[in-house]
XYZ file of C-alpha atoms in Angstrom:
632
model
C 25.995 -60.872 52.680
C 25.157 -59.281 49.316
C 22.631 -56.956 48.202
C 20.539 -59.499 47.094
C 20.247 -60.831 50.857
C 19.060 -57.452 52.074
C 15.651 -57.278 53.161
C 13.418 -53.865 53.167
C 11.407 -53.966 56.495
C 10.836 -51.198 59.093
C 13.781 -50.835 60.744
C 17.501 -50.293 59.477
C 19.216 -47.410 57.687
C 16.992 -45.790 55.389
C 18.223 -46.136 51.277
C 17.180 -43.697 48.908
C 15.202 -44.587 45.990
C 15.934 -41.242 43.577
C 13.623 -39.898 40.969
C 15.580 -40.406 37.353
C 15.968 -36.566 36.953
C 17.790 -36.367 40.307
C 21.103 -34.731 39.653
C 24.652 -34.724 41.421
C 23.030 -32.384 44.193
C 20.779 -34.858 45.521
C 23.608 -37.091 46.545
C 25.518 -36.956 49.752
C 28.595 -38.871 51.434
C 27.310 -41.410 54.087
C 23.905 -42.214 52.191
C 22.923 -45.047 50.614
C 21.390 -45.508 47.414
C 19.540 -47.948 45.579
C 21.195 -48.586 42.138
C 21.198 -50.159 39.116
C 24.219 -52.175 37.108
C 24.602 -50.114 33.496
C 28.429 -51.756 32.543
C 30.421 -54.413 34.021
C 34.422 -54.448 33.648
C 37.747 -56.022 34.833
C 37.767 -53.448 38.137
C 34.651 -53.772 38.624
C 30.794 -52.418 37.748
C 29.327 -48.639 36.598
C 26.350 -48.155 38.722
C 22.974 -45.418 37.834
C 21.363 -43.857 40.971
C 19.435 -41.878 38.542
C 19.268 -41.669 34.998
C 22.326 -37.670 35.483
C 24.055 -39.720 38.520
C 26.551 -42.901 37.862
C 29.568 -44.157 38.899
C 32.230 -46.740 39.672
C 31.877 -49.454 41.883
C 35.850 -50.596 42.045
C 36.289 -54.536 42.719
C 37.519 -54.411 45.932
C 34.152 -52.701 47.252
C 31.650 -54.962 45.549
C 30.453 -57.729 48.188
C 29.019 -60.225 45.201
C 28.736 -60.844 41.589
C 26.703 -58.772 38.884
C 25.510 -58.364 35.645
C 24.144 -55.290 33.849
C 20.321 -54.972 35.043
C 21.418 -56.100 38.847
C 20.329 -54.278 41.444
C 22.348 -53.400 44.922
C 22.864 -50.969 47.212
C 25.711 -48.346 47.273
C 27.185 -45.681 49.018
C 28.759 -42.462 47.579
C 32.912 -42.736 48.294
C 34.640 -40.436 46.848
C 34.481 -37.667 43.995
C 37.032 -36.867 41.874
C 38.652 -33.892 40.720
C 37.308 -34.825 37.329
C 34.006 -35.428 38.620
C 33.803 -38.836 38.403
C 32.233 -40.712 41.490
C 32.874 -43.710 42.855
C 31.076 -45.772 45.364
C 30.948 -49.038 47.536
C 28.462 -52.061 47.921
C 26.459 -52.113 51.249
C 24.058 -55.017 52.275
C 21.647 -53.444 55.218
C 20.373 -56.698 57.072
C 17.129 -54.424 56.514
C 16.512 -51.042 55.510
C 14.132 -48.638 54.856
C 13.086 -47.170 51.226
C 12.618 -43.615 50.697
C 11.822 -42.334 47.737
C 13.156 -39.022 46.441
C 11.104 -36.513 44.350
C 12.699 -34.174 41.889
C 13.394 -30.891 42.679
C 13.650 -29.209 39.261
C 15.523 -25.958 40.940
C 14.376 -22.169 40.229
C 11.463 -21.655 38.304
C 11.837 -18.953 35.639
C 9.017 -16.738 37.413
C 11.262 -16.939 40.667
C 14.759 -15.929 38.876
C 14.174 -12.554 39.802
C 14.730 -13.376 43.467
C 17.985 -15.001 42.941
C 19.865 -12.363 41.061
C 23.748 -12.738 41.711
C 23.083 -16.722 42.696
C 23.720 -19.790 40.422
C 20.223 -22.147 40.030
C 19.171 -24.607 38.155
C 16.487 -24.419 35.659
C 14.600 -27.378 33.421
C 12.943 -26.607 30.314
C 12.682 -26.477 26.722
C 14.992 -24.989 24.245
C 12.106 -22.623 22.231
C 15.041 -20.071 20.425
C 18.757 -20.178 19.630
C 20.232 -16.901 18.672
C 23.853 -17.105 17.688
C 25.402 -13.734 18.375
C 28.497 -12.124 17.791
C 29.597 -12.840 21.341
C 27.807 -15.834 23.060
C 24.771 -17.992 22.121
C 21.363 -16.944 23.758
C 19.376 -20.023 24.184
C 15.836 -19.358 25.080
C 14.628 -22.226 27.744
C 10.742 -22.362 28.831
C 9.825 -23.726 31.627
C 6.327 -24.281 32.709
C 5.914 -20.515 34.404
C 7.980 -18.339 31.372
C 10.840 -18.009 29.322
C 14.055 -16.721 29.702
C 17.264 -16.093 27.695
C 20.256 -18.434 28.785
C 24.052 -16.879 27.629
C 26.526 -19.703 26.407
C 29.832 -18.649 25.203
C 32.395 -20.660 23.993
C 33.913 -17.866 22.037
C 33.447 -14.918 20.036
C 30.763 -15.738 18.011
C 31.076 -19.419 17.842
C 27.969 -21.519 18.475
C 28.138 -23.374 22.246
C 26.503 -26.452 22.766
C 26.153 -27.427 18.980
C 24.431 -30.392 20.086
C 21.260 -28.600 21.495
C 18.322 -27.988 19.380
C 15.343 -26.321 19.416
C 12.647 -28.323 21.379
C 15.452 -30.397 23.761
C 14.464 -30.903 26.925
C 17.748 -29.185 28.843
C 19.280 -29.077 32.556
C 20.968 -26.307 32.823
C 23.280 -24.350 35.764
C 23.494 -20.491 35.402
C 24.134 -17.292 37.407
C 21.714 -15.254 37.323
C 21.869 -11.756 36.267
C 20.062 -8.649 35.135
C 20.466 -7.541 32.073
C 18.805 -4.378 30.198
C 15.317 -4.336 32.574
C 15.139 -8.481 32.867
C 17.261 -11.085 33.777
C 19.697 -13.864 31.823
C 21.530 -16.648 32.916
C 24.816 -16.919 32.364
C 25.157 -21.077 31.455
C 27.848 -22.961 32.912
C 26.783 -26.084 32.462
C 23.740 -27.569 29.674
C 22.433 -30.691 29.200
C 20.324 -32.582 27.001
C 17.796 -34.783 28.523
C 16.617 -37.696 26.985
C 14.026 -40.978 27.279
C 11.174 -41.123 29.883
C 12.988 -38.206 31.130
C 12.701 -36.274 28.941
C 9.203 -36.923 28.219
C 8.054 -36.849 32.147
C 8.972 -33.273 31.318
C 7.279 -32.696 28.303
C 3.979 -34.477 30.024
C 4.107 -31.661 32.664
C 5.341 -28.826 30.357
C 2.044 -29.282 28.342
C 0.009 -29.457 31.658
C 1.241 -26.079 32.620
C 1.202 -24.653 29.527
C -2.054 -25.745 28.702
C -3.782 -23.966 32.040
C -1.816 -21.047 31.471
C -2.652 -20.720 27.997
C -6.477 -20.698 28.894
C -8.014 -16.851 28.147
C -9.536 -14.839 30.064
C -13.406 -15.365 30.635
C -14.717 -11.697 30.055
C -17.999 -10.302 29.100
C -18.659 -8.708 25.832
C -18.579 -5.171 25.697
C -22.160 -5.005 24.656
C -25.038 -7.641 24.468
C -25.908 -8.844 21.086
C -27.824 -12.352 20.148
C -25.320 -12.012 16.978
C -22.622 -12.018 18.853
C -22.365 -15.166 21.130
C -21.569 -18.143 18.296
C -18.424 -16.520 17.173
C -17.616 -15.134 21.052
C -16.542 -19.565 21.625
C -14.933 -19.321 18.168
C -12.963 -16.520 19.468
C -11.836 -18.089 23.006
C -10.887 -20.975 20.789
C -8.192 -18.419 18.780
C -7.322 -16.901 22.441
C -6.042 -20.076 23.570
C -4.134 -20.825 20.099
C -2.648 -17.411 20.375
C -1.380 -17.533 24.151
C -0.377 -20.920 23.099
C 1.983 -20.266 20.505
C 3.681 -17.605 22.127
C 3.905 -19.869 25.102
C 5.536 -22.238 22.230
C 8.020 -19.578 21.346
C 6.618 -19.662 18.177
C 6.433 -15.882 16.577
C 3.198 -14.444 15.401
C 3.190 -12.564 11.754
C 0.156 -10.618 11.591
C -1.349 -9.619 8.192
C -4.228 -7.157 8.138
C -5.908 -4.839 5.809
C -4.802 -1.771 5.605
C -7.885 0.392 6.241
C -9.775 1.755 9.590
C -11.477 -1.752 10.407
C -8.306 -3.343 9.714
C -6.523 -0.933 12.024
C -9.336 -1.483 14.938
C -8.190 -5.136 14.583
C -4.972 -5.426 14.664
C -4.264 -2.739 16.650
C -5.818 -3.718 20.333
C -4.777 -7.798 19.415
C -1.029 -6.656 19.218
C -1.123 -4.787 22.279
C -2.812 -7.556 23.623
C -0.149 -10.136 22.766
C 2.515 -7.815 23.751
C 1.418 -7.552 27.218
C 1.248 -11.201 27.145
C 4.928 -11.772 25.868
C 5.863 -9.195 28.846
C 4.235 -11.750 31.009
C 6.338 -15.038 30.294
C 9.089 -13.804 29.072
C 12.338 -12.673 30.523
C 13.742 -10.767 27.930
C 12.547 -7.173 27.368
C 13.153 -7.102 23.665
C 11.465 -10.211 23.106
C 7.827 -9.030 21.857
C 10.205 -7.239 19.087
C 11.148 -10.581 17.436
C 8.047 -12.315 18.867
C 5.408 -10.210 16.818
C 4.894 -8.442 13.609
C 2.012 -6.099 12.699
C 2.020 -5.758 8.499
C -0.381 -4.312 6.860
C -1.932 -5.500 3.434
C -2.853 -3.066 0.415
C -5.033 -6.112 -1.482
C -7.896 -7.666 -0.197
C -6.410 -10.769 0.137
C -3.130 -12.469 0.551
C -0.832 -11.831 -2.286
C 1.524 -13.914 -3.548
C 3.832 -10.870 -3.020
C 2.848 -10.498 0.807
C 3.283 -14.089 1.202
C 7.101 -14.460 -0.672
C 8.403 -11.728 1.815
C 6.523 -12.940 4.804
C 8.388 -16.601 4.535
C 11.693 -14.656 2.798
C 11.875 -13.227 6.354
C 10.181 -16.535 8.725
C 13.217 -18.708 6.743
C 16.013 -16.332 7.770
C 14.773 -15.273 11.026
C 14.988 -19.082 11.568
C 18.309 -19.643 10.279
C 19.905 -15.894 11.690
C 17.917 -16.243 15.026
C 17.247 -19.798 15.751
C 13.670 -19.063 15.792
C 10.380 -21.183 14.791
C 8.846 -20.718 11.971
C 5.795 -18.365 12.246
C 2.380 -18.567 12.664
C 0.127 -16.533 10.224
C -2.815 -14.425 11.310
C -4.763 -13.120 9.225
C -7.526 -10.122 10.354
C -10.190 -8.540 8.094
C -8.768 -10.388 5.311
C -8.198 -14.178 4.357
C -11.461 -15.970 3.588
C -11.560 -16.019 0.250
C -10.799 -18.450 -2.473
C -7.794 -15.499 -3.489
C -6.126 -16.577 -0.593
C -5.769 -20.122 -1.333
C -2.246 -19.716 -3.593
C -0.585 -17.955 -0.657
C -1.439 -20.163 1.994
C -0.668 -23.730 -0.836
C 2.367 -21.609 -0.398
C 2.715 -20.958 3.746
C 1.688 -25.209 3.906
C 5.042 -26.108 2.343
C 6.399 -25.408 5.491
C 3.874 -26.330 7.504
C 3.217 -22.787 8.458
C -0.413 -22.655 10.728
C -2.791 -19.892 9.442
C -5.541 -18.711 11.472
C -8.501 -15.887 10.187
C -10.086 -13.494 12.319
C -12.135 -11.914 9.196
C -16.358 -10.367 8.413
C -15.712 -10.581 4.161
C -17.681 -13.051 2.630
C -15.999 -16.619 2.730
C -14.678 -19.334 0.675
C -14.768 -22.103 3.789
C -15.038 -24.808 1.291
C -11.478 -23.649 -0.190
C -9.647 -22.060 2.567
C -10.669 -23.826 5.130
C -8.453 -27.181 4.651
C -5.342 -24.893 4.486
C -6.751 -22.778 8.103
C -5.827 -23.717 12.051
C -8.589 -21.473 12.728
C -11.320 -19.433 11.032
C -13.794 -16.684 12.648
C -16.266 -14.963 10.428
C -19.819 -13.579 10.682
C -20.908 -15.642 8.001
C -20.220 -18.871 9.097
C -23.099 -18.520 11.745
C -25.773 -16.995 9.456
C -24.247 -13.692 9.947
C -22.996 -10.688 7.885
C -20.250 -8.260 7.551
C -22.106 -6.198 10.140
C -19.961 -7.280 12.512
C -16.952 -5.823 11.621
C -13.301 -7.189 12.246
C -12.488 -4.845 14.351
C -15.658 -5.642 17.017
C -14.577 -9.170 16.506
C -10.550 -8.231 17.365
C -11.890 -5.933 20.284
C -12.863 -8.969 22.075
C -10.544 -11.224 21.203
C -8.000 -8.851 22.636
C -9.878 -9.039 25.705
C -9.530 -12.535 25.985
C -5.651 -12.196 25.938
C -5.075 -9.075 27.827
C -8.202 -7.983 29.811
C -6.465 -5.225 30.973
C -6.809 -3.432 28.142
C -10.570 -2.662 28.664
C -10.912 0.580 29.585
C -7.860 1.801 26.107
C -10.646 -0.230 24.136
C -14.011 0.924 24.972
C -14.589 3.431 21.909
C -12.310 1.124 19.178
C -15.244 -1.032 18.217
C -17.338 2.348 17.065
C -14.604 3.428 15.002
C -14.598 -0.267 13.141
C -18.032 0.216 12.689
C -18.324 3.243 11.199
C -15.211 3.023 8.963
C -16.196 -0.088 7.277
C -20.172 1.313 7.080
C -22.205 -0.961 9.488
C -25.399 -0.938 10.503
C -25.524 -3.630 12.973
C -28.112 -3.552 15.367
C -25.240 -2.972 18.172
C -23.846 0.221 16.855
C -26.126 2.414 18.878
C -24.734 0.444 21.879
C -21.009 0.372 20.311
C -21.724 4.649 20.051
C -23.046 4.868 23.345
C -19.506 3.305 25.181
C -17.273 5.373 22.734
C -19.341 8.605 23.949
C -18.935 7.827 27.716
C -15.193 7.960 26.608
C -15.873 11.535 25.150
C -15.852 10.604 21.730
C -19.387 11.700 19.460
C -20.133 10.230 16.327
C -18.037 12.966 14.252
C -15.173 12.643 15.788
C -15.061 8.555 15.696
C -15.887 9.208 11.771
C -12.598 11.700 12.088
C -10.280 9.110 13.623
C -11.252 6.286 10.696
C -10.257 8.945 8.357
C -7.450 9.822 10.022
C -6.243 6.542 10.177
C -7.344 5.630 6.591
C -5.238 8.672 5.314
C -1.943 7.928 7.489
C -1.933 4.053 6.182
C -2.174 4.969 2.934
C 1.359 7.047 3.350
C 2.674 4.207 5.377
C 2.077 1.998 2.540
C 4.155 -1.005 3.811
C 4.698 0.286 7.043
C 2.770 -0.573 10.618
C 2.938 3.104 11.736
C 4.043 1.705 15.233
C 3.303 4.557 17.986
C 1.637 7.009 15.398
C -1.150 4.729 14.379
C -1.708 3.675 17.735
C -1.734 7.578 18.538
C -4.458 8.227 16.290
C -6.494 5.568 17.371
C -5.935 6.505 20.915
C -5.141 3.123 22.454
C -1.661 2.608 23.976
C -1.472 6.660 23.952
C -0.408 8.873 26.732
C -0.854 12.126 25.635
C -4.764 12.776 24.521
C -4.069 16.364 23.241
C -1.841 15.277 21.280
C -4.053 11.833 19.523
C -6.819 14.923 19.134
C -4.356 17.026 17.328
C -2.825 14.182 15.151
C -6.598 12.923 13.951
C -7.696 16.807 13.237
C -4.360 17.441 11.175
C -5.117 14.146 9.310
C -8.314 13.969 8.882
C -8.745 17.795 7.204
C -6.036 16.865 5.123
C -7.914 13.709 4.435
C -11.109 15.763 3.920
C -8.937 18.259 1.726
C -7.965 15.501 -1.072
C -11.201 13.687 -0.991
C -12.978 16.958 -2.384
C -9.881 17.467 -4.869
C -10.750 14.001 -6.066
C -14.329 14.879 -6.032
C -14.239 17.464 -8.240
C -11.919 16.205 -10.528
C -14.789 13.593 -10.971
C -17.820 15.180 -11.014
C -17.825 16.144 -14.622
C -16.843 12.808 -15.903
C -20.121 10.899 -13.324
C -22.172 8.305 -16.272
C -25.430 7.926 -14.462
C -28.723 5.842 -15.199
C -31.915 4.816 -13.808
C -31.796 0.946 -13.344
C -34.818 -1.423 -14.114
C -35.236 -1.808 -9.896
C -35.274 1.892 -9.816
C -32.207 1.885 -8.469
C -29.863 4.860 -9.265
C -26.343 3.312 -11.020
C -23.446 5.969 -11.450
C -20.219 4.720 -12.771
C -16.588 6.930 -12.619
C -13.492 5.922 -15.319
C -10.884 5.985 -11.910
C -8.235 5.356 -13.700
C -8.713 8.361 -16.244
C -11.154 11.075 -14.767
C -9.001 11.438 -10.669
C -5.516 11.760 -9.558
C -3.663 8.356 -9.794
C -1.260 7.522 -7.190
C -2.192 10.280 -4.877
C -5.005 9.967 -1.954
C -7.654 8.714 -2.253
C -6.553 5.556 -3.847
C -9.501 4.343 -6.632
C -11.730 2.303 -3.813
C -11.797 5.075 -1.760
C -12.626 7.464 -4.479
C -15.307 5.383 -5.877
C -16.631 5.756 -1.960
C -16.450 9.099 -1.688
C -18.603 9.537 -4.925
C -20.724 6.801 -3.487
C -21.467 8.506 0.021
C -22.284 12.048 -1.956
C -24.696 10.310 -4.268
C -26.279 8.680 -1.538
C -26.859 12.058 0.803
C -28.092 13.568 -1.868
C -30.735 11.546 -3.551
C -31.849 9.968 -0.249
C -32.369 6.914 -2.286
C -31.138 3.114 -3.433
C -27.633 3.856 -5.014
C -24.830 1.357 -6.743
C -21.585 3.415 -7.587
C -19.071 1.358 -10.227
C -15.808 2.939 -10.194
C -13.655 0.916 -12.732
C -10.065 0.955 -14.303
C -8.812 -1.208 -17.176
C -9.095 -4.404 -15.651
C -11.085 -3.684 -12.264
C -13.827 -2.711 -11.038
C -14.604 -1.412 -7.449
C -18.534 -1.695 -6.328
C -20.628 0.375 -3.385
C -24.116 0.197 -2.985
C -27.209 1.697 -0.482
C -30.392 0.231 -0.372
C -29.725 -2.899 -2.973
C -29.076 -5.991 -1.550
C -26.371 -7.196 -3.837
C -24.569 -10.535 -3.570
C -21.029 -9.392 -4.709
C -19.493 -12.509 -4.035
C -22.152 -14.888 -5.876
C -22.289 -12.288 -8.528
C -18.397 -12.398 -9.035
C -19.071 -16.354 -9.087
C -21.754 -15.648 -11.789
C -20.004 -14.067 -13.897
C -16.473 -16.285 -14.028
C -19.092 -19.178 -15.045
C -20.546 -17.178 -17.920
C -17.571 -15.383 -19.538
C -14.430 -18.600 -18.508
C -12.214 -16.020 -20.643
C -12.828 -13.201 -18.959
C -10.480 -13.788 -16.042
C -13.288 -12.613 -13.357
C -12.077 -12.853 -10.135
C -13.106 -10.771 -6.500
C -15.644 -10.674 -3.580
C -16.641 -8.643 -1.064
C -20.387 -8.466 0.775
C -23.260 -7.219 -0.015
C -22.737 -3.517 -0.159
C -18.885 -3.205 -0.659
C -16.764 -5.146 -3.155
C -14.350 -5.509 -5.786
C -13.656 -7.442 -9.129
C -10.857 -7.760 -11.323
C -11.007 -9.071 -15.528
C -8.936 -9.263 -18.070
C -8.709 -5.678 -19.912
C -10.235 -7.176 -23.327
C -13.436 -8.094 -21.265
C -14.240 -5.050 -19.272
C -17.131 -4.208 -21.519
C -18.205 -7.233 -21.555
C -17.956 -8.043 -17.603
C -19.893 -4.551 -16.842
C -22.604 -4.927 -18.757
C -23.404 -8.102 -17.507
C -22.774 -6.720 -13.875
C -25.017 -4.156 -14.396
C -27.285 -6.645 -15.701
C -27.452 -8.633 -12.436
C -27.398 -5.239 -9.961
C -30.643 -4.330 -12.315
C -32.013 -7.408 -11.107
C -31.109 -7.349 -7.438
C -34.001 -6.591 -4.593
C -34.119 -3.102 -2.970
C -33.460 -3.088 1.134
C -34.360 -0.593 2.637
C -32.253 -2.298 6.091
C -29.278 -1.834 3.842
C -30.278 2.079 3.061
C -27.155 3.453 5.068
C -27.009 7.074 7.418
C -25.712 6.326 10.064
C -22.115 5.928 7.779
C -22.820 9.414 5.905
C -19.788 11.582 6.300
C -21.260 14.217 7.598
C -24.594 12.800 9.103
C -24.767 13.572 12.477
């Protein structure tokens, strides 16, 4: 009798139908197997069990004829030194199908219980990091991600054939290494076909519910608030989901307080989260990158270095090429040649930003934009508020180190959002009153200005006080800062003072204007925006009326205003339409901005600006104290 005259039925050995991942462990002298005919040759037929397991059927153990695509029923004979099985034909009269589920092995979340044993591990390759001893393959599996040591010798890459996003079996040993733990590979595999994609079908299914954020409550409640809180949960998930992805995360913000607030809690945030999925303690190192940006916007210089260092972190490190986010910067039509630039690679973008927006130009380059103004909004809601909560999302355990962050945003970028009061009141059941929140923007605004390129790393997040263990010592740091902040805003004051033009505009609005670049301190602190602040805030406590401060160089010009509700952006659009030569490019909001011309046209440019600010409507919901220096 041949296969073929088997019957299945209720009685009868029982023959094992195996799932096509099933590996050499699943099979076991004395069983039977159904298989499947993959070659037929002189001695006799190669057999599949399962898409890792085959053999050799020899001749003299085959009870019938076949053909590739034949089915029968075998039992495992012998094994080889080599490896290689071989098997013989059985023909049950009847028999009994089981079917047998994959097992994939050790989960990477359960490695930590099987130190000094050898598992096995599915996943996806998501890094390959050739070192000067063995290759580090990073795998993910559906639970985390863990670094996998190949060597084949000193430096030489193992397992050339693996790639980054193969589907791999792999058998380690499994051993601690520097707080975490690595397997050692001794055997890796590439899976292919429905195999491989099974896997990928289930990957994305776990990945997907982990990647879900957190579902917290705002810190305070505010009608403004709850469009962009779904917008936000939208960049949560993206977030969790690219680290998930191994894919790094570059983040670009500006490099002032509210830029600080945001960045700030969102990389702790995805820190914590790397810590959570992945197995190697270094990883959030390579994973993220905190940079901050002098311009507001992307520069063309930002952007060169940023992929300069994406293309050979890929090709030193093995890794993906980055995602961009962009906080409290990004939205504007300024952007657009940087990100043309980040799209040649298919680099995704996101913006987390409260500047006035270009969505008709940036968004087609963007995987994601938040901003105020998008929902009928304004920059009232500051990055750093919007960041705060975000953060949340990813990290909610991060609360209680966040509480008084969204004041300082607030303040340092001059709000008056209906939700300060609220934002004041957490920050002071933290211990913080409204001078010293004022003290820690400056503080921070001082120390990024001497960073200049720099992150800051534990000092910045020292002065802001999140991340900090030592609160003597944040108070100390933002006191020393902040006088010496205090101390070169008054040399810069006075240095102006003399040279102040001022006039009485048609609205009745008071207009000074400061030459920055000859009449203050270049290169030194505070830089020209800053400056042209300063002046602003003085003017503004004492006349206890509508202001507009210019502060202009050669080819810029750097705009503050109280009281006037000025439409920087549409002005800057104004005036590029009625002087093409002029070079006039910018934005902002409506009471902080900046413009840039060519140096022939300044003249020109500022008299019509001062033209349109003549014409703009007083607001007296614009008329600012609460971001006074030294208002209490």
């Amino acid at each position: 009798m041949t296969a073929s005259d088997s019957e299945p039925g209720d009685s009868g050995p029982t023959v094992y139908d195996l799932d096509p991942r099933c590996d050499r462990e699943a099979v076991e002298a004395g069983e039977l197997y159904h298989a499947t005919v993959n070659g037929v040759v002189e001695y006799g037929v190669f057999v599949d069990i399962s898409d890792q397991v085959s053999g050799l059927v020899h001749e003299s153990n085959l009870l019938g004829d076949y053909e590739v695509d034949d089915k029968l029923i075998v039992e495992l004979d012998d094994e080889r030194d080599n490896g290689d099985l071989s098997f013989v034909e059985r023909a049950p009269a009847s028999y009994t199908t089981e079917a047998v589920e994959y097992g994939a092995g050790t989960t990477v979340t359960e490695l930590d219980d099987h130190v000094g044993s050898t598992v096995h591990l599915d996943g996806t390759v998501v890094g390959i990091n050739q070192t000067g001893g063995p290759t580090i393959f990073q795998v993910r599996d559906g639970t985390g991600i863990v670094p996998c040591a190949a060597f084949e010798d000193a430096g030489v890459r193992a397992y050339p054939e693996i790639e980054l996003d193969d589907v791999v079996r792999l058998t380690g040993h499994v051993e601690e290494r520097n707080g975490g733990v690595q397997l050692e590979v001794e055997s890796l595999d590439r899976l292919d076909g429905a195999t491989a994609e099974q896997f990928r079908d289930r990957l994305d299914e776990a990945l997907e519910e982990v990647a879900q954020p957190h579902d917290v409550d705002p810190l305070v409640e505010w009608a403004a608030f709850e469009p962009l809180y779904e917008d936000l949960k939208d960049v949560a998930h993206l977030l969790r989901r690219t680290i998930l992805e191994g894919r790094p995360i570059r983040m670009r913000h500006h490099a002032d307080g509210d830029g600080i607030c945001a960045s700030v809690p969102l990389q702790l945030a995805l820190e914590r989260f790397v810590e959570e999925v992945y197995e190697d303690p270094d990883a959030a190192r390579h994973m993220l990158k905190r940079l901050p940006s002098k311009a507001p916007f992307y520069e063309l210089e930002d952007v060169t270095r940023d992929l300069n260092f994406a293309l050979e972190d890929r090709s030193r490190n093995g890794q993906k090429l980055p995602l961009v986010l962009m906080l409290d910067n990004g939205s504007t039509e300024e952007d657009v040649p940087a990100y043309e630039n980040l799209a040649h690679y298919d680099i995704p973008i996101v913006v987390v930003d409260h500047h006035h927006p270009d969505p008709e130009a940036v968004e087609p380059l963007l995987e994601a934009h938040v901003n105020p103004y998008l929902h009928g909004e304004d920059y009232r809601i500051t990055t750093g508020m919007l960041s705060v909560e975000l953060a949340r999302m990813i990290a909610p355990d991060l609360t209680d180190d966040l509480r008084h962050v969204p004041a300082v945003a607030g303040l340092s970028d001059r709000s008056e959002a209906e939700a300060m009061a609220d934002y004041l009141e957490l920050a002071s059941e933290e211990g913080y009153d409204r001078e010293q929140l004022r003290e820690i923007g400056e503080a921070l605004d001082y120390a990024t200005n001497y960073l200049r390129y720099d992150d800051g790393g534990p000092l910045i997040t020292d002065v802001l006080n999140v991340d900090c263990d030592d609160r003597d010592r944040h108070e100390e740091l933002v006191a020393f800062l902040s006088d010496r902040s205090e101390r070169d805003v008054q040399k810069q004051l006075g240095y102006a003072s003399d040279h102040l033009e001022h006039e009485r505009l048609a609205n009745d609005a008071h207009l000074y204007k400061i030459d920055v670049e000859n009449h203050v301190r270049r290169f030194s602190y505070p830089a020209p925006g800053k400056t042209t602040g300063a002046v602003h805030d003085r003017k503004v406590e004492e006349t206890g009326e509508p202001v507009i401060t210019i502060g202009y160089g050669p080819d810029f010009a750097v705009l503050r205003s109280d009281g006037v509700r000025l439409d920087i952006p549409e002005m800057v659009e104004q005036l590029r339409e009625e002087h093409p030569g002029a070079g006039v490019s910018g934005g902002g909001h409506l009471v902080v901005g900046s413009i840039k011309f060519v140096r022939g046209k300044r003249e020109t440019v500022l008299e019509s600006l001062i033209e349109k600010m003549a014409e703009a409507e007083l607001d007296a919901d614009l008329q600012s104290s609460a971001s006074l220096p030294h208002d209490q």
